[in-house]
XYZ file of C-alpha atoms in Angstrom:
397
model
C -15.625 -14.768 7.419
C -17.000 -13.446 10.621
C -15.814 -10.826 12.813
C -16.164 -9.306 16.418
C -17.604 -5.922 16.198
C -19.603 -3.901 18.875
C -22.323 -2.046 16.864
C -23.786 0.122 19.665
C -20.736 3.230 18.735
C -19.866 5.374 15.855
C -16.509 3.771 15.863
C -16.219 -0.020 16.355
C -13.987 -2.297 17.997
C -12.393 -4.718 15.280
C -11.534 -8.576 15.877
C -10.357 -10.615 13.296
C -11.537 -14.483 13.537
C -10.804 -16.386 10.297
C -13.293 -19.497 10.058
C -10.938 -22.863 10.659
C -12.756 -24.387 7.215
C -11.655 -21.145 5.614
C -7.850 -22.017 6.290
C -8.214 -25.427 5.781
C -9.538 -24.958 2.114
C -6.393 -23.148 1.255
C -3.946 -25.371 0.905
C -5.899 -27.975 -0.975
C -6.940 -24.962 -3.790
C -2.902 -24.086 -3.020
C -2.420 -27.876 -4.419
C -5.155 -27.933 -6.920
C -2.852 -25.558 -9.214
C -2.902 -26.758 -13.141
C 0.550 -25.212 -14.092
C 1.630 -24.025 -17.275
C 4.797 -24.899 -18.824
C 8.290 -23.246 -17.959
C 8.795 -19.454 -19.968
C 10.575 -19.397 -22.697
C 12.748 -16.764 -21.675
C 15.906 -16.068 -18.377
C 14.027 -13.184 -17.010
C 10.898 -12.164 -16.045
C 9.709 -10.668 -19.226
C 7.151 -13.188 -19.649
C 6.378 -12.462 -16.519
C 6.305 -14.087 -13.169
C 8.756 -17.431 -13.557
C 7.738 -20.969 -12.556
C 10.403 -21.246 -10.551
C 9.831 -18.476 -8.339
C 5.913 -19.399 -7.696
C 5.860 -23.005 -7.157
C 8.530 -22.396 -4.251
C 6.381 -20.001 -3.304
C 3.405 -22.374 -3.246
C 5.265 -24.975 -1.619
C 6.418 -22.565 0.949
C 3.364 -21.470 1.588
C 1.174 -24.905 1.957
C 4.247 -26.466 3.943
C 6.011 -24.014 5.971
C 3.745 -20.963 6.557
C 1.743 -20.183 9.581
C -2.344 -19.582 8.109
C -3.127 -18.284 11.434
C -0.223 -15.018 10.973
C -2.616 -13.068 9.346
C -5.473 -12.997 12.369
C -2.806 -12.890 14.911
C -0.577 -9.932 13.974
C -3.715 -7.932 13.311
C -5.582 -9.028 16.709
C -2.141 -7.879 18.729
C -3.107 -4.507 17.576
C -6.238 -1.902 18.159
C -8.408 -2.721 15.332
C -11.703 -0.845 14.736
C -14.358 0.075 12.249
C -16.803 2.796 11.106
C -18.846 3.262 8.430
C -18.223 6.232 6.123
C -20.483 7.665 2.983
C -21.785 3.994 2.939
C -18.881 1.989 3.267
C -17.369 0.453 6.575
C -13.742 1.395 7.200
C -11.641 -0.944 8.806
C -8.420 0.895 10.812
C -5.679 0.431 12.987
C -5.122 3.324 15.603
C -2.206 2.647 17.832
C -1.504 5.424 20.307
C 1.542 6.695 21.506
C 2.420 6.711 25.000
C 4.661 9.976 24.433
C 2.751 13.466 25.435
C 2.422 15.765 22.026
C 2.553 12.893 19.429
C 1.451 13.684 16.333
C -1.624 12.387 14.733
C -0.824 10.551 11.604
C -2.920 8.822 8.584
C -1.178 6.466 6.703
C -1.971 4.469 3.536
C -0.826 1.596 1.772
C -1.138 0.733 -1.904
C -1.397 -1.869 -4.485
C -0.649 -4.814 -4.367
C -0.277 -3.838 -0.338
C -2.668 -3.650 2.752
C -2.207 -2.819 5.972
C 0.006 -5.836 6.573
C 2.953 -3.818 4.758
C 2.392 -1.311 7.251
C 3.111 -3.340 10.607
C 6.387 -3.084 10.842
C 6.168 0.074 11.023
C 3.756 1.263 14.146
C 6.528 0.408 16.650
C 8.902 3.264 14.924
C 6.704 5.887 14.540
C 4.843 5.427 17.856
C 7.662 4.696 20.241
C 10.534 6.155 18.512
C 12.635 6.363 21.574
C 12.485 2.421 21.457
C 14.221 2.389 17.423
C 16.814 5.156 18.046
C 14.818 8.287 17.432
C 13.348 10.785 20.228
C 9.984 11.579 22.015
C 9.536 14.727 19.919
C 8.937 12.512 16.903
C 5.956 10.490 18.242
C 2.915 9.703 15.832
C -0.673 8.542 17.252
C -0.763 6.422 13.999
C -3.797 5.885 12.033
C -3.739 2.973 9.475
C -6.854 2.313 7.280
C -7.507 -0.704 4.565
C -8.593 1.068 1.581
C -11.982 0.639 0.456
C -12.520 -2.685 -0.960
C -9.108 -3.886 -0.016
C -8.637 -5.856 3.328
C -11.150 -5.682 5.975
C -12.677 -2.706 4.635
C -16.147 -2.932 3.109
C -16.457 -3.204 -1.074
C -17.819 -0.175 -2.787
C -21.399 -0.813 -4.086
C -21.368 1.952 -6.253
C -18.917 3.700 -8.581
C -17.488 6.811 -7.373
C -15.217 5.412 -4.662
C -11.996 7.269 -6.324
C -9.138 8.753 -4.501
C -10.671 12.253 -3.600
C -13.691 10.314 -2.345
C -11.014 8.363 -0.235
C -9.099 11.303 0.738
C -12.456 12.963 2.275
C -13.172 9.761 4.163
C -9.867 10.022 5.322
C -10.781 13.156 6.663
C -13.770 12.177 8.259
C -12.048 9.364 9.827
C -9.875 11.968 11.461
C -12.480 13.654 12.294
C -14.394 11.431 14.317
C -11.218 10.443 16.110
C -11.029 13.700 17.115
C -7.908 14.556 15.794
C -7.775 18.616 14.672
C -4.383 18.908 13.687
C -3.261 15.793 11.531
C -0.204 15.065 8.786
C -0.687 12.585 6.115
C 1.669 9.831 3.952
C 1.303 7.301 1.596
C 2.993 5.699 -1.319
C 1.240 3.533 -4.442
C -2.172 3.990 -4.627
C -2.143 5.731 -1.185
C 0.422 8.639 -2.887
C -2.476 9.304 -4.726
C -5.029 9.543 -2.095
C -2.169 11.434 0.366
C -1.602 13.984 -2.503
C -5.290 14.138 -3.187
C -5.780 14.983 0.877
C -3.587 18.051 0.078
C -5.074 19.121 -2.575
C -8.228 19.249 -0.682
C -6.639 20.754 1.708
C -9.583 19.563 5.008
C -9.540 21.558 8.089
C -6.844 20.239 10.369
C -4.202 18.570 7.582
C -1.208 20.118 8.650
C 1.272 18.114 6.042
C 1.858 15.498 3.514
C 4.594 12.956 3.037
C 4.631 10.991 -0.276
C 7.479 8.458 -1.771
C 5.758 8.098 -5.287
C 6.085 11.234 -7.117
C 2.029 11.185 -8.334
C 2.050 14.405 -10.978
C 4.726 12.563 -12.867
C 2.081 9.429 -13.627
C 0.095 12.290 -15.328
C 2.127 15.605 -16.364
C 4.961 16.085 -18.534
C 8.158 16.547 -16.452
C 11.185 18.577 -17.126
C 14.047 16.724 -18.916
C 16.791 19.540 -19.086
C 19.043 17.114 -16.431
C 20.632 13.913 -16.791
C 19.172 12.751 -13.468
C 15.596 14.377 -15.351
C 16.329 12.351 -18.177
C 17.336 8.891 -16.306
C 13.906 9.324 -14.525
C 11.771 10.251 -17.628
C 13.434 6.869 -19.899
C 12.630 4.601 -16.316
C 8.770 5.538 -16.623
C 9.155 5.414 -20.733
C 10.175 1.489 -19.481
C 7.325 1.134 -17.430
C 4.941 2.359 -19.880
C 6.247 0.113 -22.296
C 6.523 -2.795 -20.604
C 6.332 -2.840 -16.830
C 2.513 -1.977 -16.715
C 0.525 -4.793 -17.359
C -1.510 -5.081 -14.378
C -2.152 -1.632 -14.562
C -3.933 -1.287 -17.940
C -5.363 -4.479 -17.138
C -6.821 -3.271 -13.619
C -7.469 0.325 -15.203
C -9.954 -1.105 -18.185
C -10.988 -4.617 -17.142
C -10.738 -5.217 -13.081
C -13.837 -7.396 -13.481
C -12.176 -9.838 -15.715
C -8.699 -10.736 -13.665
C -10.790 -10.614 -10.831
C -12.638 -13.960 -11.940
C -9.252 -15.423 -11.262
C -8.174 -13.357 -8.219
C -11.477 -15.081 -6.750
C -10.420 -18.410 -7.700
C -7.172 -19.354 -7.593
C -4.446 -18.370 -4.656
C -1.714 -19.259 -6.689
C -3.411 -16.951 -9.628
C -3.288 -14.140 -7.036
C 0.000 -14.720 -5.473
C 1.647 -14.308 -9.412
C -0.878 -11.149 -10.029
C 0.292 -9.470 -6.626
C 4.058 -10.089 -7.301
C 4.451 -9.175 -10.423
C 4.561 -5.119 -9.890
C 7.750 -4.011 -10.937
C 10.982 -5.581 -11.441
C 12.646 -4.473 -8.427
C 9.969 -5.617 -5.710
C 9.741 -8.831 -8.256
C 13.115 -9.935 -7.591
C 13.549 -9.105 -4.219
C 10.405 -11.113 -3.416
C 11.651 -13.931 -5.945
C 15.281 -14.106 -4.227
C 13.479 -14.357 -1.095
C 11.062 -17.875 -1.858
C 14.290 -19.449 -4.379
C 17.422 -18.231 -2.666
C 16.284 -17.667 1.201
C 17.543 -14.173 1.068
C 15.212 -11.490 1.569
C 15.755 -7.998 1.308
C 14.733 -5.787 4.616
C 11.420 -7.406 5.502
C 10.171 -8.653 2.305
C 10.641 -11.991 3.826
C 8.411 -14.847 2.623
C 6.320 -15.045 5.932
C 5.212 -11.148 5.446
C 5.108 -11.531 1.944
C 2.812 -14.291 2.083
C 0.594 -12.455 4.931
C -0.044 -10.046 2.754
C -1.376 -12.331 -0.205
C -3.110 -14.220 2.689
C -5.008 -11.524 3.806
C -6.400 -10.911 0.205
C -7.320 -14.290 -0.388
C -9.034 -14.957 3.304
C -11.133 -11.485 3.166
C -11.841 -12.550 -1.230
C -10.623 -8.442 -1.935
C -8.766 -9.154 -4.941
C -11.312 -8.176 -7.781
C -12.775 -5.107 -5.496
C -8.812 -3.791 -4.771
C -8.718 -4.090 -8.582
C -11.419 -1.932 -9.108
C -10.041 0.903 -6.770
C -7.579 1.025 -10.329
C -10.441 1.378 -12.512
C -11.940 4.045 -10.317
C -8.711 6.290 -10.173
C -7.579 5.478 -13.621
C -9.934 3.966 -15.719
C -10.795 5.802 -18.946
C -14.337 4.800 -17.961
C -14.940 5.905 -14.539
C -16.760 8.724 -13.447
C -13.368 10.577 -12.466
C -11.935 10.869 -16.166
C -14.182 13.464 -16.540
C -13.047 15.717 -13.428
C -10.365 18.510 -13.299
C -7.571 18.454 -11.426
C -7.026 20.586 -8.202
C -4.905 22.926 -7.777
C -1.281 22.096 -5.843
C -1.108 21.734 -2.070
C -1.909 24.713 -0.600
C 0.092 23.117 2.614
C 3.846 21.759 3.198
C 4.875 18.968 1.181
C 7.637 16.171 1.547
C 9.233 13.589 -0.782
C 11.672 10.831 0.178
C 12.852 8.759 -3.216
C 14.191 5.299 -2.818
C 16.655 3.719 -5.241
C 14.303 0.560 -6.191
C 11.248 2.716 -6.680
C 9.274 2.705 -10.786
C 11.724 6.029 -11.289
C 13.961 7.890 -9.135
C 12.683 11.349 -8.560
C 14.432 14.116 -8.771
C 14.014 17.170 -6.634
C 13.275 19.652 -9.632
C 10.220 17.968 -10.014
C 9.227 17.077 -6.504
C 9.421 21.620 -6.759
C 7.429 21.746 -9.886
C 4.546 19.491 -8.932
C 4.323 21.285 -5.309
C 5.004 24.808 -4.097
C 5.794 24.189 -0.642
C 8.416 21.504 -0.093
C 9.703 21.034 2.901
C 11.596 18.014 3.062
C 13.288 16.147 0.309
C 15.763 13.337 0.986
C 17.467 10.486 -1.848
C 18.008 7.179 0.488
C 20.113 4.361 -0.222
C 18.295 1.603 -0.030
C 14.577 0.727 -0.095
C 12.162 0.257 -3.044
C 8.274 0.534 -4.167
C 6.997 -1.400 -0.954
C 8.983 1.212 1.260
C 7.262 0.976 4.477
C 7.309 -2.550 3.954
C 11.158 -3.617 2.995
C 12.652 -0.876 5.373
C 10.748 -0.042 8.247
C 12.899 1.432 10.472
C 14.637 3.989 7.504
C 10.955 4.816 6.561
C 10.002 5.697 9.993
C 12.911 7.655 9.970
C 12.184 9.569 7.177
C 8.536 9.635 7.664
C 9.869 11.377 11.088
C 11.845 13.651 9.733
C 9.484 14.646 7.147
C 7.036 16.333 9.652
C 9.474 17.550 12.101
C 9.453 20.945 11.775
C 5.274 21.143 11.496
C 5.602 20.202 15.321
């Protein structure tokens, strides 16, 4: 993979420009696939079912575009800069509306900045998507270390503090003094980590996966307390494969991450069971949900396999979670010192409640229950996560 970058500046301008070999070796690994047999079961407790991936397969070697990937990036300002070591690849697309607010966003796992596309139009030119001027971002988007067009980690170390205080570097250099912050998966935990940290300029944070939950014990004196506690029981139990695999062994699923795009397409969809079927509806039924269609769901698995991220994004697991990594041995920080807001969706791991949205933070400022959405937020529903992503910072303006 080669790309265009001007190396004579701190902060680099970014082209995408996918080798043609590159895409033409896909489909033919795409059709190399030894499958197993059907699972034994009507669900997807086995995991992810035949059906589901060899449509998805067959969509993808028949009917999708290989070039969406470097095209839907290119139409956007793409740059890089190299930070404690490792080069950051970002997307900063300006507002055109006077006062905008500077804001860093980041994705998860199994996301990238593809999930985030959909929404730079809403949160840039709101007036455009039914909101007003006032609620302009400058919007910052960058691929997590080791994910995407960001650099790998050649060291241990990378975990999400050390990501939050790039973050605030990145800021930094873009000369940004007065900032908010969001995220959700992995990049909940580096947002939350920002505001514990608490930089010079962070004005806010906006999170829609409740992180002190994945570690504390949470009140259960409510039903709706109770309903949340049993849905992250579930996912302990059984839901969390690919975490405990990523958290103690990234190396070893990586082997096939590397190898095998049909191996990665299964590992990336198989999160949790309401982005599963959503995603699985989508490549057996035609019907997506929002915009997990199958074109940007496969863009997102493309970009993995073309940039070969998939055992490094795995990693970034074992860094923040890993019983073995340098951070098991650190202390927490204290809460955010600054305002703090929480939107829960219905299809998220666990529906939040409030109460402990106030117990994990002592400054809420925003807290909203949606109606529809799930995990992928920013992904499925845009436009309603621009909206609340809007609302959550309104009244730091």
């Amino acid at each position: 993979m080669s790309s265009t970058i001007e190396t004579a500046v701190e902060i680099r301008p970014f082209h995408v420009d996918i080798p043609e070999e590159q895409l033409a070796e896909l489909p033919d690994r795409i059709a190399a696939t030894r499958w197993p047999s059907k699972e034994l079961v009507e669900d997807r407790s086995q995991g992810v079912q035949l059906a589901t991936i060899q449509e998805l397969a067959r969509y993808w070697t028949t009917d999708y575009d290989f070039g969406r990937v470097e095209a839907r990036l290119n139409a956007l300002p793409q740059f890089v800069t190299e930070i404690d070591g490792v080069d950051i690849h970002f997307i900063h697309a300006k507002s055109s509306h006077e006062n905008a607010l500077p804001l860093i966003m980041t994705h998860g796992w199994p996301g990238s900045v593809m999930e985030m596309i959909g929404s730079v139009g809403p949160l840039t030119d709101p007036t455009a998507h039914g909101g007003s001027a006032e609620d302009a971002f400058h919007l910052v988007l960058p691929s997590l270390p080791g994910y995407g067009f960001s650099g790998e980690p050649v060291e241990v170390g990378w975990d999400l503090g050390r990501t939050a205080r790039a973050w605030a570097e990145l800021m930094r250099r873009l000369g940004y003094t007065r900032y908010v912050a969001q995220g959700g998966d992995v990049g909940a935990g580096v947002t939350d980590a920002m505001g514990r940290q608490a930089p010079e300029g962070l004005i806010g944070i906006h999170t829609n996966l409740l992180v002190p939950a994945l570690s504390g014990t949470m009140p259960t004196d409510t039903d709706e307390e109770r309903a949340a506690a049993a849905q992250i029981a579930t996912f302990g139990q059984s839901g969390n494969g690919y975490y405990i695999e990523m958290a103690t062994r990234p190396q070893t699923i990586g082997y096939a991450l590397l190898d095998s795009p049909v191996a990665l397409a299964a590992w990336m969809i198989d999160h949790d069971t309401d982005a599963y079927y959503k995603i699985a509806r989508a490549f057996v039924d035609g019907q997506p949900s929002g915009n997990l269609s199958r074109d940007n769901v496969l863009d997102n698995i493309t970009a993995y396999w073309l940039t070969g991220t998939g055992a490094s994004a795995a990693r970034s697991y074992w860094e923040a979670y890993g019983p073995d990594a340098p951070a098991a041995a650190g202390q927490p920080l204290p809460p955010p010192p600054i305002p703090v807001g929480f939107t829960t969706f219905p299809g998220e791991i666990w529906r939040t409640p409030r109460s402990w949205v106030e117990k994990s933070y002592p400054n809420v400022i925003y807290f909203n229950e949606v109606d529809k959405g799930g995990h992928f937020a920013a992904w499925e529903e845009p436009e309603l996560f621009s909206t609340e992503v809007r609302a959550a910072f309104r009244s730091l303006r």
